[in-house]
Coordinates of N, CA and C in Angstrom, one line a residue:
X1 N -0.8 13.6 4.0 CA -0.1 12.7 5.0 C 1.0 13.5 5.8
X2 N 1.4 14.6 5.4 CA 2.3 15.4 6.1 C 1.7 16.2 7.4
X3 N 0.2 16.2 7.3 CA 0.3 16.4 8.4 C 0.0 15.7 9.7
X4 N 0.0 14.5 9.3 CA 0.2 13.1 10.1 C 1.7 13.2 10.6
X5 N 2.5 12.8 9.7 CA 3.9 13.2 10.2 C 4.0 14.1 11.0
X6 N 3.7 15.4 10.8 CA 4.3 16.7 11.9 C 3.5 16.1 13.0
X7 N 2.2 15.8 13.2 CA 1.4 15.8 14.6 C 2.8 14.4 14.8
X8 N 2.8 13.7 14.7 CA 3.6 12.6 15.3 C 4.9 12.9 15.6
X9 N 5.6 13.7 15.0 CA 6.9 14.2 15.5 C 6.6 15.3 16.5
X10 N 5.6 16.0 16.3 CA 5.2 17.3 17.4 C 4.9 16.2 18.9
X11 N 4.1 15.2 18.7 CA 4.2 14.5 19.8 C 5.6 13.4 20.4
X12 N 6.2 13.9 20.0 CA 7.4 13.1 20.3 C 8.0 11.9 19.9
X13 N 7.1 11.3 19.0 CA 7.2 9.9 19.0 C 8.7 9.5 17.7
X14 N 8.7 8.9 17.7 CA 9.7 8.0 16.6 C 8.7 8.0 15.0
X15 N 9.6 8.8 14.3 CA 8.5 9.0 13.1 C 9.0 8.2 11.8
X16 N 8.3 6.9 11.8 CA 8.9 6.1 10.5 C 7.7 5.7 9.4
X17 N 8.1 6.2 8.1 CA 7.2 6.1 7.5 C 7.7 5.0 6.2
X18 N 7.0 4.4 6.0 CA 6.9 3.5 4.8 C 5.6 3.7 3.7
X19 N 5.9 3.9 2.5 CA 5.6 3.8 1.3 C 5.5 2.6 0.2
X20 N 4.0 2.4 -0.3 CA 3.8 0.6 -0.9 C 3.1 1.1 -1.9
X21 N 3.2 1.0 -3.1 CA 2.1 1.0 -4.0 C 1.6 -0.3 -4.0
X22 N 0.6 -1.1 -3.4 CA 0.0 -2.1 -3.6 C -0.5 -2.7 -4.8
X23 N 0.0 -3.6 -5.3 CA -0.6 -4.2 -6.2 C -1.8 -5.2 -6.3
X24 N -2.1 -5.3 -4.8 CA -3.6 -5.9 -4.6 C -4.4 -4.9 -5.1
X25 N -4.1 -3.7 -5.0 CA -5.5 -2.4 -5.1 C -5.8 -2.2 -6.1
X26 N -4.8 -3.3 -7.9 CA -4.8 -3.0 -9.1 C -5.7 -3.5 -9.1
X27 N -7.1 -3.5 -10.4 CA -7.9 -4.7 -11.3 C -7.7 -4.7 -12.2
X28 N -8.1 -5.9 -12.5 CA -7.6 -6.4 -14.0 C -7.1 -5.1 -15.3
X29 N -7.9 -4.3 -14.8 CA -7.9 -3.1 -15.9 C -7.2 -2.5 -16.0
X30 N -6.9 -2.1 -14.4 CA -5.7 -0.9 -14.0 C -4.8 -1.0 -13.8
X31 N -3.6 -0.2 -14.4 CA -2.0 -0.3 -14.9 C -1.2 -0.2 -13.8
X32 N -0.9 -1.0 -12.4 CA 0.0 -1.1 -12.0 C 1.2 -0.6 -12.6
X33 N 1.5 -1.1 -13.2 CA 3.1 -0.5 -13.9 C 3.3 0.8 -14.2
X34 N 1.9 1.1 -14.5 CA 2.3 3.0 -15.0 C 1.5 3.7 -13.8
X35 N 1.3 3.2 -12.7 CA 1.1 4.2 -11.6 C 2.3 5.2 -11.1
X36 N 2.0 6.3 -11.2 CA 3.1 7.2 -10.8 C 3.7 7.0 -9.3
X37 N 5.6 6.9 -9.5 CA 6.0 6.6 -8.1 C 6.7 7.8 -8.3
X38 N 6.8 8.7 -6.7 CA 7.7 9.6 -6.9 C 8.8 10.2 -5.8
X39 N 9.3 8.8 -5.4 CA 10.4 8.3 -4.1 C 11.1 9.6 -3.6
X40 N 11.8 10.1 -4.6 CA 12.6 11.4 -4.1 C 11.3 12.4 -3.8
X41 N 10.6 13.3 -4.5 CA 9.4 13.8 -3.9 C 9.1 13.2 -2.7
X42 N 8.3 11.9 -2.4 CA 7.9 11.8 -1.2 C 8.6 11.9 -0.3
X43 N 9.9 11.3 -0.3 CA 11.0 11.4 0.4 C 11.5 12.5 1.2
X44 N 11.2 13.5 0.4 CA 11.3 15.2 0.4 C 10.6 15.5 1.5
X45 N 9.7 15.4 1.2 CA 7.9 15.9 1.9 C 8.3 15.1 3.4
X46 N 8.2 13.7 3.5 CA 8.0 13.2 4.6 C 9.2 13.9 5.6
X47 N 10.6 14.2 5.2 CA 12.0 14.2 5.9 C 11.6 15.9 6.2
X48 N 10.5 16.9 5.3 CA 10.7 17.8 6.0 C 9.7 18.3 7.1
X49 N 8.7 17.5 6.9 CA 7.7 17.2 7.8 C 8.4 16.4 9.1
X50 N 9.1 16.5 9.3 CA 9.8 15.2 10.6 C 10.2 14.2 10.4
X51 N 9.7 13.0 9.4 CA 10.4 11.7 9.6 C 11.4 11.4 9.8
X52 N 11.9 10.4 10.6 CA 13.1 10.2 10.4 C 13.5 9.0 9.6
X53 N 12.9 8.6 9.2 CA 12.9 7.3 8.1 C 12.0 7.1 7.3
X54 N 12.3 7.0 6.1 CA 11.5 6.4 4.8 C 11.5 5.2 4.2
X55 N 11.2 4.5 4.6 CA 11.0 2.8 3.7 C 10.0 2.7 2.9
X56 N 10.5 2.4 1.1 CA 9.8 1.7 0.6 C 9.8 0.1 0.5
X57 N 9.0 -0.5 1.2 CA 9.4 -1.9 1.1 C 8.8 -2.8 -0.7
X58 N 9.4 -3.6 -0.7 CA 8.6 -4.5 -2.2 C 8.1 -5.3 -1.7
X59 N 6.8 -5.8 -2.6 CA 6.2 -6.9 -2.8 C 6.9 -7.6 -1.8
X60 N 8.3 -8.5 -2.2 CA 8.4 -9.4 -1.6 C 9.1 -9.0 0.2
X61 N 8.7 -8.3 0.1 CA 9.1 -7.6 1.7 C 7.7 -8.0 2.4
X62 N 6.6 -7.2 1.9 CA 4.9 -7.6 2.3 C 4.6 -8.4 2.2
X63 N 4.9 -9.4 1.0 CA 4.1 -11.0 1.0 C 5.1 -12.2 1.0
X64 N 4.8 -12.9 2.2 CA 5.9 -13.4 2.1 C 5.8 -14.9 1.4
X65 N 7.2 -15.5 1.0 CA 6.9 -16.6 -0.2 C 6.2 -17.6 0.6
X66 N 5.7 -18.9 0.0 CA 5.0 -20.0 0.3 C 5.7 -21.1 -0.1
X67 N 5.7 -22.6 0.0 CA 6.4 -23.4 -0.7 C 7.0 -23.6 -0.7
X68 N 8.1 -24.6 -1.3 CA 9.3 -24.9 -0.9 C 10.8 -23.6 -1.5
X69 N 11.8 -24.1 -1.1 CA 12.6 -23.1 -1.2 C 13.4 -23.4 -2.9
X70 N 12.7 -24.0 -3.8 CA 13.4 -24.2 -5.0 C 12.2 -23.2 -5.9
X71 N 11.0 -23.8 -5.5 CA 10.0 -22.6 -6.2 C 8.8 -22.0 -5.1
X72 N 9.2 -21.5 -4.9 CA 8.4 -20.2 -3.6 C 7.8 -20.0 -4.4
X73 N 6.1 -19.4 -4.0 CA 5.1 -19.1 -4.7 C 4.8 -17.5 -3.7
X74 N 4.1 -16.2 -4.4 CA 4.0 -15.4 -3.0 C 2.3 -15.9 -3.2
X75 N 1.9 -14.9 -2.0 CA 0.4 -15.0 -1.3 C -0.2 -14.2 -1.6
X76 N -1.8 -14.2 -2.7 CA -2.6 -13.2 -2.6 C -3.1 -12.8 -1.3
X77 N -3.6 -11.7 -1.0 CA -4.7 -11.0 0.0 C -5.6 -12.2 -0.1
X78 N -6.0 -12.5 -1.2 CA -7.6 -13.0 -1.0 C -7.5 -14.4 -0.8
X79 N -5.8 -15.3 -1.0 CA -5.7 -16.6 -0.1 C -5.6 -16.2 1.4
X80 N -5.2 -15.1 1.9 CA -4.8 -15.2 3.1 C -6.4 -14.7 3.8
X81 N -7.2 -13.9 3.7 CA -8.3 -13.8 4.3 C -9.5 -13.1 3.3
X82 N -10.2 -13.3 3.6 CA -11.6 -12.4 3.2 C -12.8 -11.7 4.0
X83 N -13.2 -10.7 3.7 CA -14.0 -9.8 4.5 C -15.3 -9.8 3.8
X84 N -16.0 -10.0 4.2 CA -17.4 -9.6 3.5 C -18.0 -8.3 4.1
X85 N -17.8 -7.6 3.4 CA -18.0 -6.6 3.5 C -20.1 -6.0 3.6
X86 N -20.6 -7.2 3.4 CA -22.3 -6.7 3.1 C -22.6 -6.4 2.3
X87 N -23.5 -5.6 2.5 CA -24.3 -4.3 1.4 C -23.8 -3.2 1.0
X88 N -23.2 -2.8 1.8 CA -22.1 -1.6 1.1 C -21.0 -2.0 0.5
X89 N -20.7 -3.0 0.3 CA -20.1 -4.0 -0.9 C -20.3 -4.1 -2.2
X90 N -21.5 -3.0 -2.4 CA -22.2 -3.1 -3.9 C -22.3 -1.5 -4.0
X91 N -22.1 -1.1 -2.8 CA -21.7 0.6 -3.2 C -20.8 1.3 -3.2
X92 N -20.3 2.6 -3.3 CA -19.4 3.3 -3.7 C -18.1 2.6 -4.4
X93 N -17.8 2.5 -4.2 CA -16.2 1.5 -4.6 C -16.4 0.3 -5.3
X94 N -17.4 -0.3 -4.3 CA -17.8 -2.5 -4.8 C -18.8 -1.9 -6.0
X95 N -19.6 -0.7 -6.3 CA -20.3 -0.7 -7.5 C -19.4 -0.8 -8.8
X96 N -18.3 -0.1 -8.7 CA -17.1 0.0 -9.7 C -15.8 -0.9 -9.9
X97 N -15.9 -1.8 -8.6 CA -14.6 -2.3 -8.6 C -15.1 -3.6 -8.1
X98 N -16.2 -3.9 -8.5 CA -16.7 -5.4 -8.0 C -15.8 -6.5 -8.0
X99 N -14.4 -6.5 -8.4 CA -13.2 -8.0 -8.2 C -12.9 -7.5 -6.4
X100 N -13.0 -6.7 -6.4 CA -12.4 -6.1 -5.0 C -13.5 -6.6 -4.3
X101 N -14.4 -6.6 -3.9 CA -15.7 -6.7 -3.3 C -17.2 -8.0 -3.1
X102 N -16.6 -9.0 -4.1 CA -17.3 -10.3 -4.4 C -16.8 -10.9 -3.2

């Protein structure tokens, strides 16, 4: 990804980059909690590559609550839309991670 950053600062632009470990991309199996985060590292990388800004936003930054304001509920991906993806829905990825892909 850094060298995304340099082309975008080499083109002049405003380089802001944001960092999400998504918790939609977990399944049931896979350990969200022990995925490696490594904020200072990336931090490092991106700011010497050009960024001028690093945001990691949370969960509740990305999904925003639902409901009333005594018990907010947040929003799956898969309440807010769905993609049917076809036949390659059952390959590479959807052969292994079929919750993602149904």
């Amino acid at each position: 990804h850094a060298s995304l950053i340099r082309q975008c600062r080499d083109e002049g632009h405003a380089t802001v980059i944001s960092i999400f470990v998504n918790p939609t991309q977990f399944g049931p199996t896979e350990d969200f909690e022990q995925y490696p985060r490594r904020e200072a590292e990336d931090v490092d990388i991106a700011m010497r590559a050009g960024a001028e800004l690093v945001w990691f936003p949370s969960v509740a930054d990305l999904y925003p609550p639902v409901g009333d304001a005594d018990m907010p509920a947040r929003v799956s991906v898969s309440e807010v839309m769905h993609v049917d993806p076809g036949p390659l829905g059952r390959e590479l990825c959807g052969a292994s991670r079929t919750h993602f892909f149904a």
